[in-house]
Tab-separated table of C-alpha atoms in Angstrom:
chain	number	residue	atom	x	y	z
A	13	UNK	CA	-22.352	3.004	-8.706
A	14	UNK	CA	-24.423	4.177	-12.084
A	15	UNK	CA	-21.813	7.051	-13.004
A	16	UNK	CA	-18.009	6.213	-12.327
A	17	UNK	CA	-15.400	8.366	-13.519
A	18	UNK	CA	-11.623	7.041	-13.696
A	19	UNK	CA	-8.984	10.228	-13.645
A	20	UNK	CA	-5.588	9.379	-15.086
A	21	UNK	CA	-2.286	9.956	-16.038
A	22	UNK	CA	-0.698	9.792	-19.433
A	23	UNK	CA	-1.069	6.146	-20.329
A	24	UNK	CA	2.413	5.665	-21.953
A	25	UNK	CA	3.950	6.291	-18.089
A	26	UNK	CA	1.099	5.947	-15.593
A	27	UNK	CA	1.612	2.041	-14.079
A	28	UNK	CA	-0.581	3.322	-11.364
A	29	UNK	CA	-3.386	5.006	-13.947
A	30	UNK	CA	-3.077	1.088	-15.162
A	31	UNK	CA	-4.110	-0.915	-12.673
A	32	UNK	CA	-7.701	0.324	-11.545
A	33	UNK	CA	-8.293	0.753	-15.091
A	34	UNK	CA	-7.883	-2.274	-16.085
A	35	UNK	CA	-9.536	-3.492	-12.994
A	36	UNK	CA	-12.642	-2.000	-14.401
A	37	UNK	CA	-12.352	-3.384	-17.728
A	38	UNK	CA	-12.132	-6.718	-16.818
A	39	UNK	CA	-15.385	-6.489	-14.141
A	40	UNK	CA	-16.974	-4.832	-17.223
A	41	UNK	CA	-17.925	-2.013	-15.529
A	42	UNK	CA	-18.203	1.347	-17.522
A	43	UNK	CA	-16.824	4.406	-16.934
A	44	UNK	CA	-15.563	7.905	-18.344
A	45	UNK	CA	-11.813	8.877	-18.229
A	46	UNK	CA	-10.651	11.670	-17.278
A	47	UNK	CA	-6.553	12.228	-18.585
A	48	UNK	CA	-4.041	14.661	-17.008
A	49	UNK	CA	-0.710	14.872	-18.796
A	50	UNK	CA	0.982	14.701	-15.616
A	51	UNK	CA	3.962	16.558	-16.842
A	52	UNK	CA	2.251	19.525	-18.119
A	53	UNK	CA	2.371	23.005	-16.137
A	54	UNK	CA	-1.088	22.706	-14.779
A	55	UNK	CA	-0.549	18.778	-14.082
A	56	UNK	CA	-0.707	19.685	-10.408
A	57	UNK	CA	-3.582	22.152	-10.095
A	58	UNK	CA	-5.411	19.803	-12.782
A	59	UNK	CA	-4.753	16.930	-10.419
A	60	UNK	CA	-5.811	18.853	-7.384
A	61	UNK	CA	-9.587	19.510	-8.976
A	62	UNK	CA	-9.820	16.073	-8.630
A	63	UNK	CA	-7.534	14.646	-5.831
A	64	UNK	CA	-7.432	14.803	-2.415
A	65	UNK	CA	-4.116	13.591	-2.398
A	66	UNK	CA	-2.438	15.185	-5.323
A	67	UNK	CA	-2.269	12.005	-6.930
A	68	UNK	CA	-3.839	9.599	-10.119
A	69	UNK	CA	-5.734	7.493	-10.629
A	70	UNK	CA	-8.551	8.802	-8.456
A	71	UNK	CA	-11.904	6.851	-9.071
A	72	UNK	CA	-15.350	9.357	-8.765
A	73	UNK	CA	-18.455	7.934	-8.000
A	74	UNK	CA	-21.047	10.556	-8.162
A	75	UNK	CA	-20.355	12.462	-4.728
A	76	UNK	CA	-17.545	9.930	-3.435
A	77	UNK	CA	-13.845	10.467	-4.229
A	78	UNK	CA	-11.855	7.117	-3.493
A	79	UNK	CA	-7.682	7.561	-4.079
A	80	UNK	CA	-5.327	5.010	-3.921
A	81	UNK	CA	-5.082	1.965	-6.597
A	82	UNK	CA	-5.711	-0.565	-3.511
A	83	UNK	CA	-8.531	1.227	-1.862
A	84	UNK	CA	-10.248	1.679	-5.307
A	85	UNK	CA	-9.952	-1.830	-5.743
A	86	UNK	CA	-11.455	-2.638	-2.120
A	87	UNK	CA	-14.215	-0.012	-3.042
A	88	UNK	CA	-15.034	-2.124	-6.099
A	89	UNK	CA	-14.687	-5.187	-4.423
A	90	UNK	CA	-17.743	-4.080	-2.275
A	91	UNK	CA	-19.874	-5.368	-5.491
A	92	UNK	CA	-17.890	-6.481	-8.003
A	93	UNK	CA	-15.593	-10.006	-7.700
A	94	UNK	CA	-12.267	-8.366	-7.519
A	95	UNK	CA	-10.568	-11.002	-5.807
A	96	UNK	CA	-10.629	-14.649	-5.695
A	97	UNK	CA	-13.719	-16.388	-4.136
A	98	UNK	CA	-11.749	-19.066	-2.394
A	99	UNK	CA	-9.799	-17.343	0.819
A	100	UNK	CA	-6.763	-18.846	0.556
A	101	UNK	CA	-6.334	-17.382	-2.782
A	102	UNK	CA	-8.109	-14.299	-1.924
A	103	UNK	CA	-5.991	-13.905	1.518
A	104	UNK	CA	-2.806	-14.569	-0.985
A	105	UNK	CA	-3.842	-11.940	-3.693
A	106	UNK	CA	-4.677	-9.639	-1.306
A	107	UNK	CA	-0.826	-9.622	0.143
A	108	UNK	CA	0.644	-9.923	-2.876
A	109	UNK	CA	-1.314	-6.723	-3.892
A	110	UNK	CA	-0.245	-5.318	-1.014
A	111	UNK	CA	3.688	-6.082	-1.245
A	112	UNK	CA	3.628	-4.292	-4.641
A	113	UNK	CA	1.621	-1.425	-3.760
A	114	UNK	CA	4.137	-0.421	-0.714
A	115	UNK	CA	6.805	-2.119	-2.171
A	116	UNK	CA	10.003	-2.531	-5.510
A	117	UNK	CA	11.571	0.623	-5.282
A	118	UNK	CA	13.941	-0.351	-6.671
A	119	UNK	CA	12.700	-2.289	-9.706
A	120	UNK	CA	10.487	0.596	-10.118
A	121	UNK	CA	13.081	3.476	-9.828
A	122	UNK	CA	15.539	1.536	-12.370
A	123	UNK	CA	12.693	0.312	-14.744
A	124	UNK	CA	10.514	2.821	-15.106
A	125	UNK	CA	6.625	2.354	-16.809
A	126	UNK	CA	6.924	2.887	-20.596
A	127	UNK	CA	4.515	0.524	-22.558
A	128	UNK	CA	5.247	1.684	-25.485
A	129	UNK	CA	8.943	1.634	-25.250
A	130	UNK	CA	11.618	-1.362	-25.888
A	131	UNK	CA	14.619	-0.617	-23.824
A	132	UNK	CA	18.300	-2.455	-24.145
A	133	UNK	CA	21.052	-1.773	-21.776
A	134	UNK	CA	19.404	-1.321	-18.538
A	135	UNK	CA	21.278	-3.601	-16.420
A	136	UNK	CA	19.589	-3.590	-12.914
A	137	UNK	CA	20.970	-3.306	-9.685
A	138	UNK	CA	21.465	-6.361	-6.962
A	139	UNK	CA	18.466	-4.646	-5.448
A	140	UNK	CA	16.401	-4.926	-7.971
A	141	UNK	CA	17.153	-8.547	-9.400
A	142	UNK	CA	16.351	-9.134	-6.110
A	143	UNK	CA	12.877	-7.718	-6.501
A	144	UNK	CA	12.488	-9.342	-9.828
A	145	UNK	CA	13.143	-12.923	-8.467
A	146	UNK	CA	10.239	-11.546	-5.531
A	147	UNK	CA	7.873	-10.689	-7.852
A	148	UNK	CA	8.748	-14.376	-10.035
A	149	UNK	CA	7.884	-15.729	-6.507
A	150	UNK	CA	4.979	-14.121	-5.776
A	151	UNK	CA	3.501	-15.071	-9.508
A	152	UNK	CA	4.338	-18.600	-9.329
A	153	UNK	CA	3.259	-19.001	-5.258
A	154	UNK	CA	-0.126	-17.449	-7.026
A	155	UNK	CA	-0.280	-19.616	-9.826
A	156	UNK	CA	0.549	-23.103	-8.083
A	157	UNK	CA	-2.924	-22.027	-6.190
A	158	UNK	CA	-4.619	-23.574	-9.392
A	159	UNK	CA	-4.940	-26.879	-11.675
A	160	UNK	CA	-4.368	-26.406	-15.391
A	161	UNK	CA	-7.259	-25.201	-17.267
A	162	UNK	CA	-8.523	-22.356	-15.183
A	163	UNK	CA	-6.755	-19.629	-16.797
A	164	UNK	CA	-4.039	-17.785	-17.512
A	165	UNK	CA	-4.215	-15.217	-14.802
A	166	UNK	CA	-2.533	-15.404	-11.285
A	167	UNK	CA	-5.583	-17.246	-9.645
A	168	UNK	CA	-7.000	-18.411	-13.160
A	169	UNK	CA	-9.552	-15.832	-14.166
A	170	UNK	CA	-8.289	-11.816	-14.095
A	171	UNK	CA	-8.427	-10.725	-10.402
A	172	UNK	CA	-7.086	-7.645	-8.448
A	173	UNK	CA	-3.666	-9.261	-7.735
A	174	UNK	CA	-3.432	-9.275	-11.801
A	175	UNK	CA	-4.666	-5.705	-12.131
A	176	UNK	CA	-1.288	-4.546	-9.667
A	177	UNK	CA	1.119	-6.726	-11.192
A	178	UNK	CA	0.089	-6.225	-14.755
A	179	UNK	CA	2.128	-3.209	-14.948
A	180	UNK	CA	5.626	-4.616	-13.674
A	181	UNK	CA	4.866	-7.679	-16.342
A	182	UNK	CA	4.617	-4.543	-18.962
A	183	UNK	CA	7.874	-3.585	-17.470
A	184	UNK	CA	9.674	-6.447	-17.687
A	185	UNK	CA	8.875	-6.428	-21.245
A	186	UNK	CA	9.849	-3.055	-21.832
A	187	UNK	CA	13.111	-3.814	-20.612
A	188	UNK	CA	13.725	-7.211	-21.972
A	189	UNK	CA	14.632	-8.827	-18.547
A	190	UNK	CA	15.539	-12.185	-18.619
A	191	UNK	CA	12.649	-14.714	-16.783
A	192	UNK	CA	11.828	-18.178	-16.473
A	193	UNK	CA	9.549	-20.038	-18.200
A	194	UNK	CA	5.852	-19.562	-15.967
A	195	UNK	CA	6.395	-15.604	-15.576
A	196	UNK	CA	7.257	-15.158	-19.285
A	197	UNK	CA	4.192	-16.921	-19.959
A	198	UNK	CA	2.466	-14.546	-17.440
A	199	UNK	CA	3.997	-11.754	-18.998
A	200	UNK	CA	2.627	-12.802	-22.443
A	201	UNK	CA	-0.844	-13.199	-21.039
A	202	UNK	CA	-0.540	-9.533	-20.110
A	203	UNK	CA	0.903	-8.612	-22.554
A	204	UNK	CA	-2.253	-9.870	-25.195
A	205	UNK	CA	-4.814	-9.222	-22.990
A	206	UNK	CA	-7.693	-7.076	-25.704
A	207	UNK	CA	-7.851	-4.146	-22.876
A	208	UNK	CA	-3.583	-4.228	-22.360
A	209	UNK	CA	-3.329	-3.874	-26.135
A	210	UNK	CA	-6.292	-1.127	-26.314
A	211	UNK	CA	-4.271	0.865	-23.878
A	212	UNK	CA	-1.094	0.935	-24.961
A	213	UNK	CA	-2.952	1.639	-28.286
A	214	UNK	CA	-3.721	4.963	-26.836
A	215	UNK	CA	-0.522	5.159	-25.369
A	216	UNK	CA	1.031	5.732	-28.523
A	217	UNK	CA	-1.344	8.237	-30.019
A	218	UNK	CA	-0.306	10.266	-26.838
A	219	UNK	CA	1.511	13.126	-27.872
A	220	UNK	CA	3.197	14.195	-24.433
A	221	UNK	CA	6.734	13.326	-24.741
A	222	UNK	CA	7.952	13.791	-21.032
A	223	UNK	CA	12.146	13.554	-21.029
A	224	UNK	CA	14.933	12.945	-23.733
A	225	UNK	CA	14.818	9.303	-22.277
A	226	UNK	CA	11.044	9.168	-21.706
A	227	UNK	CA	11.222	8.406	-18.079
A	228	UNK	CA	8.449	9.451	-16.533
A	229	UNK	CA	7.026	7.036	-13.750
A	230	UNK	CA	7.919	8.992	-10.882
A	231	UNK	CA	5.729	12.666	-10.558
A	232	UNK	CA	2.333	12.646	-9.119
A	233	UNK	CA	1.421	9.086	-9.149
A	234	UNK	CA	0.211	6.607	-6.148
B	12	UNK	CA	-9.287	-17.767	13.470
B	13	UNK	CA	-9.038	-19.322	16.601
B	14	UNK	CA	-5.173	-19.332	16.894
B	15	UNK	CA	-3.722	-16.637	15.595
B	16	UNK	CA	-0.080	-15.742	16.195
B	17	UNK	CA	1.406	-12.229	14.834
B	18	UNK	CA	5.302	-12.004	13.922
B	19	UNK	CA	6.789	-8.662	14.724
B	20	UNK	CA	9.867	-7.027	14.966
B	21	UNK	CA	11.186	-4.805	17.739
B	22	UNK	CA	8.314	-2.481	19.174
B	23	UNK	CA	10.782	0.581	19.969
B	24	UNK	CA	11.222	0.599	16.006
B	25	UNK	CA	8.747	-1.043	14.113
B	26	UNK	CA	6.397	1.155	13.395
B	27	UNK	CA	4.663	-1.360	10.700
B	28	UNK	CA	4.775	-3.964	13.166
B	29	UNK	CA	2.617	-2.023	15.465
B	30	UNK	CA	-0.049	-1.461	13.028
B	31	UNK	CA	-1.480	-4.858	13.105
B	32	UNK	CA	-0.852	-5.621	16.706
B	33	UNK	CA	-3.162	-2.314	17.455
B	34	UNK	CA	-5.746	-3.244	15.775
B	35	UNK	CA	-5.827	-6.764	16.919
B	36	UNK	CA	-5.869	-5.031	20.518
B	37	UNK	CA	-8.282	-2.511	19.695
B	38	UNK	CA	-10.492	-5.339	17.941
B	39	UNK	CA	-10.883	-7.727	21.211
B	40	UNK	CA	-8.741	-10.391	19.041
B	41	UNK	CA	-6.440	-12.787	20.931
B	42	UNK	CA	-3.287	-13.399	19.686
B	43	UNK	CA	0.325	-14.550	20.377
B	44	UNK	CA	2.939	-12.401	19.701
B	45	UNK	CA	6.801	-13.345	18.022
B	46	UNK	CA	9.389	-11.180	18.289
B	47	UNK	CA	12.116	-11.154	16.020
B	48	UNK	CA	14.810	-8.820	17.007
B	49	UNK	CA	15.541	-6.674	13.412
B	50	UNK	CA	18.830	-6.220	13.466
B	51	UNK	CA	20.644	-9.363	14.801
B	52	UNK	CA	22.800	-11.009	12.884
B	53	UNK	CA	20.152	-13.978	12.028
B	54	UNK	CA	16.792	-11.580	11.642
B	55	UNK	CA	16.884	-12.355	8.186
B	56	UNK	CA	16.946	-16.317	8.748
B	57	UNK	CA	14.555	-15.395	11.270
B	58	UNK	CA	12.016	-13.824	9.512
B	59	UNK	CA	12.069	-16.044	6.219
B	60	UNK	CA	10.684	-18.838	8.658
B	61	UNK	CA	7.680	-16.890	8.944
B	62	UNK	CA	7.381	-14.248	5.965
B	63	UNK	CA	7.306	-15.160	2.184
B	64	UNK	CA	8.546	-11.367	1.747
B	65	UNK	CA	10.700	-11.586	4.317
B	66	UNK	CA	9.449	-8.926	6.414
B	67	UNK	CA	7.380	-8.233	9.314
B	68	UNK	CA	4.356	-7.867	10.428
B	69	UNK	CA	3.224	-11.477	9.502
B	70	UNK	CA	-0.216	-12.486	10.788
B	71	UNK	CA	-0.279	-16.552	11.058
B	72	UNK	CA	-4.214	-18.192	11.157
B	73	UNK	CA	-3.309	-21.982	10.707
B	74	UNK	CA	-1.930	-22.635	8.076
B	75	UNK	CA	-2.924	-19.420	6.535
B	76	UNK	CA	0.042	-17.175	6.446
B	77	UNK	CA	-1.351	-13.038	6.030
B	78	UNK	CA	1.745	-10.245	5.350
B	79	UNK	CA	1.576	-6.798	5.041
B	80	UNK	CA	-0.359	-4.166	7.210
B	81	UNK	CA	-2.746	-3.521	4.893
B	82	UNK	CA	-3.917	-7.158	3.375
B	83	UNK	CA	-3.962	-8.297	7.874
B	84	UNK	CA	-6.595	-5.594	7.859
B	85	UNK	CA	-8.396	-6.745	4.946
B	86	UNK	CA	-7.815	-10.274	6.217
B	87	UNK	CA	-9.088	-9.154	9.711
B	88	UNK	CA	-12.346	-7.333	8.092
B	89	UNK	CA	-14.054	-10.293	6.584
B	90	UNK	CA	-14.717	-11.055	10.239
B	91	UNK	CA	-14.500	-7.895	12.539
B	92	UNK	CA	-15.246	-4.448	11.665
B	93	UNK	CA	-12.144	-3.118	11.150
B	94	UNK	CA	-13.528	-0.499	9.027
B	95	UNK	CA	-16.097	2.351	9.519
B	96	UNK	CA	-20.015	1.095	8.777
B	97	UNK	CA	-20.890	4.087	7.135
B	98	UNK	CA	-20.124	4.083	3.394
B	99	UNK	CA	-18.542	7.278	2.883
B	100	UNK	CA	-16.040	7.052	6.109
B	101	UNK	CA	-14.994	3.355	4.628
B	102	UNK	CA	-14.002	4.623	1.868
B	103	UNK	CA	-12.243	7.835	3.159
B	104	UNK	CA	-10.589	5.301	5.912
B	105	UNK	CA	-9.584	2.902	3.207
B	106	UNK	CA	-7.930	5.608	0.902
B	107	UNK	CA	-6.420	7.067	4.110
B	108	UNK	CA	-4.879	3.625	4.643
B	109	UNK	CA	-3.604	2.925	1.547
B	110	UNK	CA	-2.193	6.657	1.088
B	111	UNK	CA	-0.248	5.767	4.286
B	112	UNK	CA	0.820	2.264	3.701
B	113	UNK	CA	2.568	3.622	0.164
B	114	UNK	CA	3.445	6.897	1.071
B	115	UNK	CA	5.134	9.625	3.298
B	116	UNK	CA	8.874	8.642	2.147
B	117	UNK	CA	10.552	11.787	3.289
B	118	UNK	CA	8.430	12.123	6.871
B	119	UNK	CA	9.322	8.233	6.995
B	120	UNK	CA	12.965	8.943	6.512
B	121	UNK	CA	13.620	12.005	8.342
B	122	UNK	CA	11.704	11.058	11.408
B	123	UNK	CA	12.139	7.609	12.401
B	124	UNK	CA	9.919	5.589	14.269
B	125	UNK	CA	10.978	5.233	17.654
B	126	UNK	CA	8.875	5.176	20.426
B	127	UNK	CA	10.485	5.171	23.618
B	128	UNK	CA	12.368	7.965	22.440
B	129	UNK	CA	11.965	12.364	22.458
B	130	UNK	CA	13.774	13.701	19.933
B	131	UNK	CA	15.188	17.844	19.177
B	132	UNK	CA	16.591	19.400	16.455
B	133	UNK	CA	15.399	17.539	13.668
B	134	UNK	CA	14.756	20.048	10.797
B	135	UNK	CA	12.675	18.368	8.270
B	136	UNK	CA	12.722	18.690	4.695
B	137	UNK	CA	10.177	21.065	2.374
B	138	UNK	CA	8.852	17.590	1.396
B	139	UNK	CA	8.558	15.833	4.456
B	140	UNK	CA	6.914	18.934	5.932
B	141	UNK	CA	4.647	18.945	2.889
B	142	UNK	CA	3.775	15.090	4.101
B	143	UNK	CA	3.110	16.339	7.350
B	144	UNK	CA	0.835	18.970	6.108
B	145	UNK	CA	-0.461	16.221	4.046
B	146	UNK	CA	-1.266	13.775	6.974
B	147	UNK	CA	-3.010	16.947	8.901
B	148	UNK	CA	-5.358	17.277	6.504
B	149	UNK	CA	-6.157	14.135	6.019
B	150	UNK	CA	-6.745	13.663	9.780
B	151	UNK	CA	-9.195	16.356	9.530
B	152	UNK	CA	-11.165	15.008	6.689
B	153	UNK	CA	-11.510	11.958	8.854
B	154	UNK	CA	-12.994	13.860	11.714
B	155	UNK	CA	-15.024	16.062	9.522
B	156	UNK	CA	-17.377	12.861	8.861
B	157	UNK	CA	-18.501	12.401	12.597
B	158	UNK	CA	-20.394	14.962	14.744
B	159	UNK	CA	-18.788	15.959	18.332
B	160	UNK	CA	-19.484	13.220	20.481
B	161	UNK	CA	-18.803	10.073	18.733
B	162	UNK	CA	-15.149	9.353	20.350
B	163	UNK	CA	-11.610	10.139	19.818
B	164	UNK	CA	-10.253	8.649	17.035
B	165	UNK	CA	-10.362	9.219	13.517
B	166	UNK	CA	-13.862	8.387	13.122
B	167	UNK	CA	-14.846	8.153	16.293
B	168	UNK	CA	-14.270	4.560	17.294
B	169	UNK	CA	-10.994	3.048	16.393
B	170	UNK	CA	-10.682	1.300	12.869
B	171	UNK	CA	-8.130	0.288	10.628
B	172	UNK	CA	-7.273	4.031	9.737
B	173	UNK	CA	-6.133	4.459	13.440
B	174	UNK	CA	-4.112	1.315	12.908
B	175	UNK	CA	-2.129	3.017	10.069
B	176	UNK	CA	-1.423	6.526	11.767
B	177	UNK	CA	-0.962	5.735	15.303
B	178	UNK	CA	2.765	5.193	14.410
B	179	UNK	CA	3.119	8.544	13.043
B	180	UNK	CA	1.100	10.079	15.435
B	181	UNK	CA	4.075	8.761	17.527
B	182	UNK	CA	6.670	9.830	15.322
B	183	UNK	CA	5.331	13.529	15.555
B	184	UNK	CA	5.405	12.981	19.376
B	185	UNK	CA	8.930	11.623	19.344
B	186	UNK	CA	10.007	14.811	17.469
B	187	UNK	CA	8.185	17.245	18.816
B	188	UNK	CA	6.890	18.451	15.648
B	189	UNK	CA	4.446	21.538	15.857
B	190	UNK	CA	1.096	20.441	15.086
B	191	UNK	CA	-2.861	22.697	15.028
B	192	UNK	CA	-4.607	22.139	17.736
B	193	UNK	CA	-7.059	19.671	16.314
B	194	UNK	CA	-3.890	17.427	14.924
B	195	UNK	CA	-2.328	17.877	18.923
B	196	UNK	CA	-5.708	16.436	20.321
B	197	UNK	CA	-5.419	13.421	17.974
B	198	UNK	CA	-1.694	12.774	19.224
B	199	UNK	CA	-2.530	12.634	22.797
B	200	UNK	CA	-5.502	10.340	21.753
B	201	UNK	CA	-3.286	8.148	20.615
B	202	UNK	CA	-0.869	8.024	22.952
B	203	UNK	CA	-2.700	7.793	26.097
B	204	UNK	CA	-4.499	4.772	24.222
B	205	UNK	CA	-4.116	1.920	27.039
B	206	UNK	CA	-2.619	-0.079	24.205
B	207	UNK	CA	-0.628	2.226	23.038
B	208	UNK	CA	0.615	2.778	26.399
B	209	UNK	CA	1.518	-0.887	26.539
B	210	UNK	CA	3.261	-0.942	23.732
B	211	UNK	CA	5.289	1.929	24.485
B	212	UNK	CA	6.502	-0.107	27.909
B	213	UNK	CA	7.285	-3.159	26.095
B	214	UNK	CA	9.736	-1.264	24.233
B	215	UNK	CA	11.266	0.627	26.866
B	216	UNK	CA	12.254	-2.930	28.147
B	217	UNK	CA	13.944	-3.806	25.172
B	218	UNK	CA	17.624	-4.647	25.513
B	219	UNK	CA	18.439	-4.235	21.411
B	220	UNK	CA	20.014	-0.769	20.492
B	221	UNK	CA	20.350	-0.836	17.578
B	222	UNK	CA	22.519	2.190	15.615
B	223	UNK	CA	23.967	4.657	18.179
B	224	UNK	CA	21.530	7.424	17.539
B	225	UNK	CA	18.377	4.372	17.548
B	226	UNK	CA	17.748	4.482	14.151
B	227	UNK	CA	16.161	1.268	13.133
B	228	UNK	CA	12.987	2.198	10.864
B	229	UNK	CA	14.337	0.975	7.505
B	230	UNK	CA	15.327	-2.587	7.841
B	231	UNK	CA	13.005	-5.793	7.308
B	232	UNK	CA	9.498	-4.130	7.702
B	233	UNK	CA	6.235	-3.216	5.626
């Protein structure tokens, strides 16, 4: 695993471009980037050249092709401490990863990725407060997995469970929505995290503008 | 893991339910099995005893509580080998797995799971017939790794891969949908699997009917 390649989307939309990047960040693991506007009129041939699915983020090591945030995450997880050490918490992460991988349609449909937006007036559906108090749930079930001083992630240090939700914290911000005390605080961790910041960085020296509204969370991601 | 117990919904329409319990089977794992009808009127109640998401499949080890497909298979991997040895099939088997457990909305949609029934005149959709393209492919990249004689399923013994598609290997059987030849082999593999086969009569002796044409994929499962 000398010569990794990440491909992406645009970072201003891409939650799922987001998560095994920042995975890699945090294991300090290099790699080279490889961005496809994904709304441009080659997005989907450009895509295909590297994606057996059609989809970003698509990780390329050397010969192997891994797709799929969660199964990049297992593939680095092979070497690299992705997840927490102690299996409770690792058995925890690993289904709370899960549940948002498959899972908050309609938090994700409603509040789509912008991280370099502020939004007012979105006013979410039953459904989707719904998934907002799940993913609350899921932060603090995480959290109460640890004493005090051992960081400010879900299991203390940054872990895989942090690299999925990290996204829907950005979105929450986006959006302003309205949460209790322990996820805003997660949600400001995120939020100043040096590698969050350097992305949405570049997400504003981006020059794609997608839509009038600048939704663009739902073409050719996984 | 001595005394494992996995919570499922009904097997005539849970195809997510049937993921786990497959590869449990297929594994040499003992387990007991909960049943939680989906649709009656207290499946919700139900289910919340079990599932912090409050949906099925939950695997329970203990006191250690494992939901969704996906994370039971990771769960289930630290100790049995649920995935292929070789390096390049895991990977291709986890992507596989992970492109399945988020994806395939339309095929999902239009085509049900339900396994005791056959099914005509179901048209699908450009995209869901795109997603069954899709899933053809990806079958045959699976069975592109392994030479002739190595077995059945996707890579030759059954992993975690087979876990995720069995159901929709099902679903194309349910629905008669037309299929190449090497696509049609992997269907009958799967359903004249001796598990599968036990599965399928479990649910034929299922008293809950659900909707009056047997729809029942959508409700309480990932």
């Amino acid at each position: 695993m000398s010569d990794l390649t990440l491909v992406i989307g645009n970072k201003a939309y891409s939650s799922w471009s987001l998560r095994p990047w920042l995975l890699l960040k945090h294991l300090g693991v290099a790699f080279e980037e490889i961005a496809i506007p994904l709304h441009a009129s080659d997005a989907v041939a450009q895509i295909a050249r590297y994606s057996p699915s059609g989809r970003v983020p698509v990780l390329l090591d050397g010969d192997e092709v891994v797709w799929e945030s969660l199964a990049i995450a297992e593939y680095l997880a092979e070497r690299y401490p992705v997840w927490p050490t102690e299996a409770h918490q690792r058995t925890l992460a690993r289904s709370a990863a899960s549940e948002m991988h498959a899972g908050f349609a309609a938090l994700r449909e409603e509040l789509p990725f912008n991280c370099r937006a502020r939004r007012s007036g979105v006013d979410p559906s039953l459904a989707a407060r719904a998934e907002i108090d799940r993913v609350v749930a899921l932060w603090m079930t995480c959290r109460q997995t640890i004493s005090g001083n051992e960081g400010p992630w879900l299991f203390g240090r940054f872990t895989g469970a942090d690299a999925m939700f990290a996204p829907v914290a950005l979105r929450f911000h986006t959006y302003g929505v309205f949460l209790p005390e322990g996820a805003r605080a997660y949600v400001a961790t995120v939020r100043q995290d040096f590698h969050v910041q350097a992305w949405i960085q570049a997400a504003r020296t981006e020059t794609g503008v997608i839509l009038a509204d600048e939704r663009g969370e739902q073409v050719g991601e996984a």
